[in-house]
Amino acid sequence: MESPKKFNIAIFASGNGTNAEAIIKYFLGNEQISVCALLSNNPSAKASQRAENLDVPSYIFDKPQFLNGSMILDVLKKAQATHIVLAGFLWLIPDYLINTYPIINIHPSLLPKFGGKGMYGSKIHHAVKEAGEFITGITIHEVNGNFDEGKILFQASIAIETSDSIEQIGNKVHALEYQHYPVVIENWILK
């Protein structure tokens, strides 16, 4: 009997890496899907250390390397990546990656609200609070050539109170991310 196909996720992250860590831990011991690499544009990103602590190799790149593509594609090929997952990665994805790999992203709002260039992290939570929203949430979507405009695969929402601080809103959204992103990634890959 033929063994199941093996899929390898390369995670791109720019910051703290809590989503990356949750994804790596979720797929530990999975016979079909594993995380093969973490790539970051930020040399001081905690995401790299989190990955290395879980025996996932990490790679740092700069803007010219990212735009040129040869170093990125070389790393992905050597890691045998089959899919790319964005986990708090802040740069627009170039066409050479979009045309080579299926790519998924998570955004900490209910798109199309509070999306686009410059909308990330606590900036989104601040905008949600300023707008007087009563719910917020996450959107998991495929990546295309524009910020936060790819096909929506999944959304989850959570109520927020007018008394919630930006940090409390962020914590509620993070809880949704950790709960849903790894599962949606798995379903997306194995569809």
JSON list of C-alpha atoms in Angstrom, two decimals:
[
{"chain": "A", "resi": 1, "resn": "MET", "atom": "CA", "xyz": [0.00, 0.00, 0.00]},
{"chain": "A", "resi": 2, "resn": "GLU", "atom": "CA", "xyz": [1.29, 3.42, -0.94]},
{"chain": "A", "resi": 3, "resn": "SER", "atom": "CA", "xyz": [2.22, 5.67, 1.99]},
{"chain": "A", "resi": 4, "resn": "PRO", "atom": "CA", "xyz": [0.48, 9.04, 2.20]},
{"chain": "A", "resi": 5, "resn": "LYS", "atom": "CA", "xyz": [2.11, 12.03, 0.53]},
{"chain": "A", "resi": 6, "resn": "LYS", "atom": "CA", "xyz": [4.25, 14.13, 2.86]},
{"chain": "A", "resi": 7, "resn": "PHE", "atom": "CA", "xyz": [3.65, 17.89, 2.93]},
{"chain": "A", "resi": 8, "resn": "ASN", "atom": "CA", "xyz": [6.17, 20.38, 4.29]},
{"chain": "A", "resi": 9, "resn": "ILE", "atom": "CA", "xyz": [5.25, 23.82, 5.55]},
{"chain": "A", "resi": 10, "resn": "ALA", "atom": "CA", "xyz": [7.63, 26.77, 5.42]},
{"chain": "A", "resi": 11, "resn": "ILE", "atom": "CA", "xyz": [6.50, 29.49, 7.81]},
{"chain": "A", "resi": 12, "resn": "PHE", "atom": "CA", "xyz": [7.26, 33.15, 7.14]},
{"chain": "A", "resi": 13, "resn": "ALA", "atom": "CA", "xyz": [7.16, 35.33, 10.28]},
{"chain": "A", "resi": 14, "resn": "SER", "atom": "CA", "xyz": [8.34, 38.81, 11.24]},
{"chain": "A", "resi": 15, "resn": "GLY", "atom": "CA", "xyz": [7.74, 39.04, 14.98]},
{"chain": "A", "resi": 16, "resn": "ASN", "atom": "CA", "xyz": [7.10, 37.26, 18.23]},
{"chain": "A", "resi": 17, "resn": "GLY", "atom": "CA", "xyz": [6.21, 33.95, 16.61]},
{"chain": "A", "resi": 18, "resn": "THR", "atom": "CA", "xyz": [3.49, 32.68, 18.91]},
{"chain": "A", "resi": 19, "resn": "ASN", "atom": "CA", "xyz": [1.40, 31.57, 15.92]},
{"chain": "A", "resi": 20, "resn": "ALA", "atom": "CA", "xyz": [4.44, 29.94, 14.33]},
{"chain": "A", "resi": 21, "resn": "GLU", "atom": "CA", "xyz": [5.10, 28.08, 17.58]},
{"chain": "A", "resi": 22, "resn": "ALA", "atom": "CA", "xyz": [1.47, 26.93, 17.81]},
{"chain": "A", "resi": 23, "resn": "ILE", "atom": "CA", "xyz": [1.62, 25.66, 14.21]},
{"chain": "A", "resi": 24, "resn": "ILE", "atom": "CA", "xyz": [4.92, 23.81, 14.75]},
{"chain": "A", "resi": 25, "resn": "LYS", "atom": "CA", "xyz": [3.62, 22.16, 17.93]},
{"chain": "A", "resi": 26, "resn": "TYR", "atom": "CA", "xyz": [0.32, 21.21, 16.27]},
{"chain": "A", "resi": 27, "resn": "PHE", "atom": "CA", "xyz": [2.12, 19.29, 13.52]},
{"chain": "A", "resi": 28, "resn": "LEU", "atom": "CA", "xyz": [4.71, 17.56, 15.74]},
{"chain": "A", "resi": 29, "resn": "GLY", "atom": "CA", "xyz": [4.35, 13.84, 15.13]},
{"chain": "A", "resi": 30, "resn": "ASN", "atom": "CA", "xyz": [1.96, 14.32, 12.20]},
{"chain": "A", "resi": 31, "resn": "GLU", "atom": "CA", "xyz": [2.77, 11.70, 9.56]},
{"chain": "A", "resi": 32, "resn": "GLN", "atom": "CA", "xyz": [1.51, 13.76, 6.63]},
{"chain": "A", "resi": 33, "resn": "ILE", "atom": "CA", "xyz": [2.41, 17.36, 7.47]},
{"chain": "A", "resi": 34, "resn": "SER", "atom": "CA", "xyz": [5.44, 18.89, 9.14]},
{"chain": "A", "resi": 35, "resn": "VAL", "atom": "CA", "xyz": [7.08, 22.28, 9.42]},
{"chain": "A", "resi": 36, "resn": "CYS", "atom": "CA", "xyz": [10.37, 22.23, 7.53]},
{"chain": "A", "resi": 37, "resn": "ALA", "atom": "CA", "xyz": [11.62, 25.82, 7.97]},
{"chain": "A", "resi": 38, "resn": "LEU", "atom": "CA", "xyz": [10.92, 29.24, 9.36]},
{"chain": "A", "resi": 39, "resn": "LEU", "atom": "CA", "xyz": [11.99, 32.27, 7.34]},
{"chain": "A", "resi": 40, "resn": "SER", "atom": "CA", "xyz": [12.09, 35.79, 8.73]},
{"chain": "A", "resi": 41, "resn": "ASN", "atom": "CA", "xyz": [12.93, 39.26, 7.53]},
{"chain": "A", "resi": 42, "resn": "ASN", "atom": "CA", "xyz": [13.66, 40.35, 11.11]},
{"chain": "A", "resi": 43, "resn": "PRO", "atom": "CA", "xyz": [17.00, 39.29, 12.67]},
{"chain": "A", "resi": 44, "resn": "SER", "atom": "CA", "xyz": [15.65, 39.98, 16.17]},
{"chain": "A", "resi": 45, "resn": "ALA", "atom": "CA", "xyz": [12.32, 38.17, 15.68]},
{"chain": "A", "resi": 46, "resn": "LYS", "atom": "CA", "xyz": [11.51, 35.81, 18.53]},
{"chain": "A", "resi": 47, "resn": "ALA", "atom": "CA", "xyz": [9.87, 33.57, 15.92]},
{"chain": "A", "resi": 48, "resn": "SER", "atom": "CA", "xyz": [13.29, 32.29, 14.84]},
{"chain": "A", "resi": 49, "resn": "GLN", "atom": "CA", "xyz": [14.25, 31.27, 18.36]},
{"chain": "A", "resi": 50, "resn": "ARG", "atom": "CA", "xyz": [10.88, 29.63, 18.94]},
{"chain": "A", "resi": 51, "resn": "ALA", "atom": "CA", "xyz": [11.34, 27.57, 15.77]},
{"chain": "A", "resi": 52, "resn": "GLU", "atom": "CA", "xyz": [14.90, 26.56, 16.63]},
{"chain": "A", "resi": 53, "resn": "ASN", "atom": "CA", "xyz": [13.78, 25.53, 20.15]},
{"chain": "A", "resi": 54, "resn": "LEU", "atom": "CA", "xyz": [11.43, 23.08, 18.42]},
{"chain": "A", "resi": 55, "resn": "ASP", "atom": "CA", "xyz": [14.15, 21.80, 16.03]},
{"chain": "A", "resi": 56, "resn": "VAL", "atom": "CA", "xyz": [12.87, 23.72, 13.02]},
{"chain": "A", "resi": 57, "resn": "PRO", "atom": "CA", "xyz": [15.68, 25.48, 11.12]},
{"chain": "A", "resi": 58, "resn": "SER", "atom": "CA", "xyz": [15.30, 29.22, 10.70]},
{"chain": "A", "resi": 59, "resn": "TYR", "atom": "CA", "xyz": [16.67, 31.55, 8.05]},
{"chain": "A", "resi": 60, "resn": "ILE", "atom": "CA", "xyz": [17.00, 35.33, 8.03]},
{"chain": "A", "resi": 61, "resn": "PHE", "atom": "CA", "xyz": [16.80, 37.37, 4.83]},
{"chain": "A", "resi": 62, "resn": "ASP", "atom": "CA", "xyz": [16.81, 41.03, 3.89]},
{"chain": "A", "resi": 63, "resn": "LYS", "atom": "CA", "xyz": [14.66, 42.98, 1.42]},
{"chain": "A", "resi": 64, "resn": "PRO", "atom": "CA", "xyz": [16.98, 42.58, -1.60]},
{"chain": "A", "resi": 65, "resn": "GLN", "atom": "CA", "xyz": [17.21, 38.81, -1.01]},
{"chain": "A", "resi": 66, "resn": "PHE", "atom": "CA", "xyz": [13.43, 38.62, -0.70]},
{"chain": "A", "resi": 67, "resn": "LEU", "atom": "CA", "xyz": [12.77, 40.60, -3.86]},
{"chain": "A", "resi": 68, "resn": "ASN", "atom": "CA", "xyz": [15.47, 38.82, -5.88]},
{"chain": "A", "resi": 69, "resn": "GLY", "atom": "CA", "xyz": [14.11, 35.44, -4.85]},
{"chain": "A", "resi": 70, "resn": "SER", "atom": "CA", "xyz": [17.04, 33.14, -5.54]},
{"chain": "A", "resi": 71, "resn": "MET", "atom": "CA", "xyz": [18.07, 32.72, -1.88]},
{"chain": "A", "resi": 72, "resn": "ILE", "atom": "CA", "xyz": [14.45, 32.26, -0.75]},
{"chain": "A", "resi": 73, "resn": "LEU", "atom": "CA", "xyz": [13.69, 29.70, -3.45]},
{"chain": "A", "resi": 74, "resn": "ASP", "atom": "CA", "xyz": [16.95, 27.87, -2.69]},
{"chain": "A", "resi": 75, "resn": "VAL", "atom": "CA", "xyz": [16.03, 27.58, 1.01]},
{"chain": "A", "resi": 76, "resn": "LEU", "atom": "CA", "xyz": [12.51, 26.41, 0.19]},
{"chain": "A", "resi": 77, "resn": "LYS", "atom": "CA", "xyz": [13.77, 23.83, -2.30]},
{"chain": "A", "resi": 78, "resn": "LYS", "atom": "CA", "xyz": [16.40, 22.46, 0.10]},
{"chain": "A", "resi": 79, "resn": "ALA", "atom": "CA", "xyz": [13.76, 22.26, 2.86]},
{"chain": "A", "resi": 80, "resn": "GLN", "atom": "CA", "xyz": [11.45, 20.45, 0.40]},
{"chain": "A", "resi": 81, "resn": "ALA", "atom": "CA", "xyz": [8.66, 22.92, 1.16]},
{"chain": "A", "resi": 82, "resn": "THR", "atom": "CA", "xyz": [5.32, 22.22, -0.47]},
{"chain": "A", "resi": 83, "resn": "HIS", "atom": "CA", "xyz": [3.30, 25.03, 1.15]},
{"chain": "A", "resi": 84, "resn": "ILE", "atom": "CA", "xyz": [3.94, 28.46, 2.66]},
{"chain": "A", "resi": 85, "resn": "VAL", "atom": "CA", "xyz": [2.17, 29.70, 5.77]},
{"chain": "A", "resi": 86, "resn": "LEU", "atom": "CA", "xyz": [2.37, 33.36, 6.79]},
{"chain": "A", "resi": 87, "resn": "ALA", "atom": "CA", "xyz": [2.29, 33.88, 10.54]},
{"chain": "A", "resi": 88, "resn": "GLY", "atom": "CA", "xyz": [2.68, 37.57, 11.24]},
{"chain": "A", "resi": 89, "resn": "PHE", "atom": "CA", "xyz": [4.74, 38.28, 8.13]},
{"chain": "A", "resi": 90, "resn": "LEU", "atom": "CA", "xyz": [4.46, 41.93, 7.14]},
{"chain": "A", "resi": 91, "resn": "TRP", "atom": "CA", "xyz": [5.83, 42.21, 3.60]},
{"chain": "A", "resi": 92, "resn": "LEU", "atom": "CA", "xyz": [3.80, 41.87, 0.41]},
{"chain": "A", "resi": 93, "resn": "ILE", "atom": "CA", "xyz": [4.46, 38.48, -1.16]},
{"chain": "A", "resi": 94, "resn": "PRO", "atom": "CA", "xyz": [6.10, 38.72, -4.59]},
{"chain": "A", "resi": 95, "resn": "ASP", "atom": "CA", "xyz": [4.76, 36.96, -7.66]},
{"chain": "A", "resi": 96, "resn": "TYR", "atom": "CA", "xyz": [7.62, 34.45, -7.84]},
{"chain": "A", "resi": 97, "resn": "LEU", "atom": "CA", "xyz": [6.38, 32.89, -4.57]},
{"chain": "A", "resi": 98, "resn": "ILE", "atom": "CA", "xyz": [2.67, 33.20, -5.39]},
{"chain": "A", "resi": 99, "resn": "ASN", "atom": "CA", "xyz": [3.29, 31.44, -8.72]},
{"chain": "A", "resi": 100, "resn": "THR", "atom": "CA", "xyz": [5.39, 28.65, -7.15]},
{"chain": "A", "resi": 101, "resn": "TYR", "atom": "CA", "xyz": [3.70, 27.73, -3.86]},
{"chain": "A", "resi": 102, "resn": "PRO", "atom": "CA", "xyz": [0.23, 27.66, -2.37]},
{"chain": "A", "resi": 103, "resn": "ILE", "atom": "CA", "xyz": [0.27, 30.34, 0.36]},
{"chain": "A", "resi": 104, "resn": "ILE", "atom": "CA", "xyz": [-2.08, 31.00, 3.27]},
{"chain": "A", "resi": 105, "resn": "ASN", "atom": "CA", "xyz": [-2.22, 33.94, 5.70]},
{"chain": "A", "resi": 106, "resn": "ILE", "atom": "CA", "xyz": [-4.02, 34.87, 8.91]},
{"chain": "A", "resi": 107, "resn": "HIS", "atom": "CA", "xyz": [-5.26, 38.38, 9.55]},
{"chain": "A", "resi": 108, "resn": "PRO", "atom": "CA", "xyz": [-6.41, 39.59, 12.99]},
{"chain": "A", "resi": 109, "resn": "SER", "atom": "CA", "xyz": [-9.70, 41.14, 11.89]},
{"chain": "A", "resi": 110, "resn": "LEU", "atom": "CA", "xyz": [-12.83, 40.17, 10.03]},
{"chain": "A", "resi": 111, "resn": "LEU", "atom": "CA", "xyz": [-11.82, 41.12, 6.50]},
{"chain": "A", "resi": 112, "resn": "PRO", "atom": "CA", "xyz": [-12.60, 43.14, 4.50]},
{"chain": "A", "resi": 113, "resn": "LYS", "atom": "CA", "xyz": [-12.70, 45.43, 7.54]},
{"chain": "A", "resi": 114, "resn": "PHE", "atom": "CA", "xyz": [-9.37, 46.66, 8.89]},
{"chain": "A", "resi": 115, "resn": "GLY", "atom": "CA", "xyz": [-7.19, 45.13, 6.19]},
{"chain": "A", "resi": 116, "resn": "GLY", "atom": "CA", "xyz": [-4.59, 46.41, 3.77]},
{"chain": "A", "resi": 117, "resn": "LYS", "atom": "CA", "xyz": [-1.10, 47.86, 3.88]},
{"chain": "A", "resi": 118, "resn": "GLY", "atom": "CA", "xyz": [-0.03, 48.98, 7.32]},
{"chain": "A", "resi": 119, "resn": "MET", "atom": "CA", "xyz": [-2.85, 47.16, 9.10]},
{"chain": "A", "resi": 120, "resn": "TYR", "atom": "CA", "xyz": [-1.29, 44.59, 11.41]},
{"chain": "A", "resi": 121, "resn": "GLY", "atom": "CA", "xyz": [-1.05, 43.64, 15.06]},
{"chain": "A", "resi": 122, "resn": "SER", "atom": "CA", "xyz": [-2.16, 46.15, 17.66]},
{"chain": "A", "resi": 123, "resn": "LYS", "atom": "CA", "xyz": [-2.82, 48.75, 14.93]},
{"chain": "A", "resi": 124, "resn": "ILE", "atom": "CA", "xyz": [-5.81, 46.65, 13.91]},
{"chain": "A", "resi": 125, "resn": "HIS", "atom": "CA", "xyz": [-7.06, 46.22, 17.47]},
{"chain": "A", "resi": 126, "resn": "HIS", "atom": "CA", "xyz": [-6.75, 49.97, 18.01]},
{"chain": "A", "resi": 127, "resn": "ALA", "atom": "CA", "xyz": [-8.73, 50.64, 14.81]},
{"chain": "A", "resi": 128, "resn": "VAL", "atom": "CA", "xyz": [-11.40, 48.13, 15.86]},
{"chain": "A", "resi": 129, "resn": "LYS", "atom": "CA", "xyz": [-11.77, 49.84, 19.24]},
{"chain": "A", "resi": 130, "resn": "GLU", "atom": "CA", "xyz": [-11.80, 53.35, 17.71]},
{"chain": "A", "resi": 131, "resn": "ALA", "atom": "CA", "xyz": [-14.54, 52.25, 15.29]},
{"chain": "A", "resi": 132, "resn": "GLY", "atom": "CA", "xyz": [-16.70, 51.10, 18.19]},
{"chain": "A", "resi": 133, "resn": "GLU", "atom": "CA", "xyz": [-16.98, 47.53, 16.91]},
{"chain": "A", "resi": 134, "resn": "PHE", "atom": "CA", "xyz": [-18.72, 44.97, 19.11]},
{"chain": "A", "resi": 135, "resn": "ILE", "atom": "CA", "xyz": [-17.09, 41.97, 17.44]},
{"chain": "A", "resi": 136, "resn": "THR", "atom": "CA", "xyz": [-13.73, 41.26, 15.95]},
{"chain": "A", "resi": 137, "resn": "GLY", "atom": "CA", "xyz": [-11.98, 38.09, 14.94]},
{"chain": "A", "resi": 138, "resn": "ILE", "atom": "CA", "xyz": [-9.69, 36.41, 12.49]},
{"chain": "A", "resi": 139, "resn": "THR", "atom": "CA", "xyz": [-9.68, 35.81, 8.77]},
{"chain": "A", "resi": 140, "resn": "ILE", "atom": "CA", "xyz": [-7.64, 33.03, 7.19]},
{"chain": "A", "resi": 141, "resn": "HIS", "atom": "CA", "xyz": [-7.20, 33.53, 3.47]},
{"chain": "A", "resi": 142, "resn": "GLU", "atom": "CA", "xyz": [-5.20, 32.47, 0.46]},
{"chain": "A", "resi": 143, "resn": "VAL", "atom": "CA", "xyz": [-2.53, 34.92, -0.61]},
{"chain": "A", "resi": 144, "resn": "ASN", "atom": "CA", "xyz": [-2.61, 36.85, -3.86]},
{"chain": "A", "resi": 145, "resn": "GLY", "atom": "CA", "xyz": [-0.65, 39.89, -5.02]},
{"chain": "A", "resi": 146, "resn": "ASN", "atom": "CA", "xyz": [-2.48, 42.34, -2.74]},
{"chain": "A", "resi": 147, "resn": "PHE", "atom": "CA", "xyz": [-2.53, 42.79, 1.02]},
{"chain": "A", "resi": 148, "resn": "ASP", "atom": "CA", "xyz": [-5.41, 40.85, 2.64]},
{"chain": "A", "resi": 149, "resn": "GLU", "atom": "CA", "xyz": [-7.44, 40.32, -0.54]},
{"chain": "A", "resi": 150, "resn": "GLY", "atom": "CA", "xyz": [-7.06, 36.60, -1.25]},
{"chain": "A", "resi": 151, "resn": "LYS", "atom": "CA", "xyz": [-9.91, 34.11, -1.18]},
{"chain": "A", "resi": 152, "resn": "ILE", "atom": "CA", "xyz": [-11.29, 33.82, 2.37]},
{"chain": "A", "resi": 153, "resn": "LEU", "atom": "CA", "xyz": [-11.12, 30.26, 3.68]},
{"chain": "A", "resi": 154, "resn": "PHE", "atom": "CA", "xyz": [-12.28, 30.76, 7.26]},
{"chain": "A", "resi": 155, "resn": "GLN", "atom": "CA", "xyz": [-13.43, 33.42, 9.70]},
{"chain": "A", "resi": 156, "resn": "ALA", "atom": "CA", "xyz": [-14.12, 33.29, 13.42]},
{"chain": "A", "resi": 157, "resn": "SER", "atom": "CA", "xyz": [-15.43, 36.11, 15.55]},
{"chain": "A", "resi": 158, "resn": "ILE", "atom": "CA", "xyz": [-15.46, 37.07, 19.20]},
{"chain": "A", "resi": 159, "resn": "ALA", "atom": "CA", "xyz": [-17.40, 39.69, 21.14]},
{"chain": "A", "resi": 160, "resn": "ILE", "atom": "CA", "xyz": [-15.56, 42.66, 22.56]},
{"chain": "A", "resi": 161, "resn": "GLU", "atom": "CA", "xyz": [-16.68, 45.01, 25.28]},
{"chain": "A", "resi": 162, "resn": "THR", "atom": "CA", "xyz": [-16.34, 48.78, 25.12]},
{"chain": "A", "resi": 163, "resn": "SER", "atom": "CA", "xyz": [-14.26, 48.48, 28.31]},
{"chain": "A", "resi": 164, "resn": "ASP", "atom": "CA", "xyz": [-11.75, 46.07, 26.65]},
{"chain": "A", "resi": 165, "resn": "SER", "atom": "CA", "xyz": [-8.25, 47.49, 26.32]},
{"chain": "A", "resi": 166, "resn": "ILE", "atom": "CA", "xyz": [-6.23, 47.09, 23.12]},
{"chain": "A", "resi": 167, "resn": "GLU", "atom": "CA", "xyz": [-4.27, 44.35, 24.91]},
{"chain": "A", "resi": 168, "resn": "GLN", "atom": "CA", "xyz": [-7.46, 42.53, 25.94]},
{"chain": "A", "resi": 169, "resn": "ILE", "atom": "CA", "xyz": [-8.76, 42.67, 22.38]},
{"chain": "A", "resi": 170, "resn": "GLY", "atom": "CA", "xyz": [-5.43, 41.33, 21.16]},
{"chain": "A", "resi": 171, "resn": "ASN", "atom": "CA", "xyz": [-5.52, 38.48, 23.67]},
{"chain": "A", "resi": 172, "resn": "LYS", "atom": "CA", "xyz": [-9.01, 37.49, 22.54]},
{"chain": "A", "resi": 173, "resn": "VAL", "atom": "CA", "xyz": [-7.91, 37.50, 18.90]},
{"chain": "A", "resi": 174, "resn": "HIS", "atom": "CA", "xyz": [-4.74, 35.51, 19.69]},
{"chain": "A", "resi": 175, "resn": "ALA", "atom": "CA", "xyz": [-6.85, 32.84, 21.39]},
{"chain": "A", "resi": 176, "resn": "LEU", "atom": "CA", "xyz": [-8.86, 32.47, 18.16]},
{"chain": "A", "resi": 177, "resn": "GLU", "atom": "CA", "xyz": [-5.67, 32.29, 16.11]},
{"chain": "A", "resi": 178, "resn": "TYR", "atom": "CA", "xyz": [-4.12, 29.52, 18.19]},
{"chain": "A", "resi": 179, "resn": "GLN", "atom": "CA", "xyz": [-7.38, 27.57, 18.23]},
{"chain": "A", "resi": 180, "resn": "HIS", "atom": "CA", "xyz": [-8.19, 27.74, 14.52]},
{"chain": "A", "resi": 181, "resn": "TYR", "atom": "CA", "xyz": [-5.13, 28.47, 12.35]},
{"chain": "A", "resi": 182, "resn": "PRO", "atom": "CA", "xyz": [-3.38, 25.07, 12.64]},
{"chain": "A", "resi": 183, "resn": "VAL", "atom": "CA", "xyz": [-6.63, 23.19, 11.98]},
{"chain": "A", "resi": 184, "resn": "VAL", "atom": "CA", "xyz": [-7.48, 25.35, 8.96]},
{"chain": "A", "resi": 185, "resn": "ILE", "atom": "CA", "xyz": [-3.92, 24.87, 7.63]},
{"chain": "A", "resi": 186, "resn": "GLU", "atom": "CA", "xyz": [-4.29, 21.10, 7.95]},
{"chain": "A", "resi": 187, "resn": "ASN", "atom": "CA", "xyz": [-7.67, 21.09, 6.16]},
{"chain": "A", "resi": 188, "resn": "TRP", "atom": "CA", "xyz": [-6.34, 23.42, 3.45]},
{"chain": "A", "resi": 189, "resn": "ILE", "atom": "CA", "xyz": [-3.33, 21.19, 2.75]},
{"chain": "A", "resi": 190, "resn": "LEU", "atom": "CA", "xyz": [-5.22, 17.91, 2.82]},
{"chain": "A", "resi": 191, "resn": "LYS", "atom": "CA", "xyz": [-8.31, 19.14, 0.92]}
]
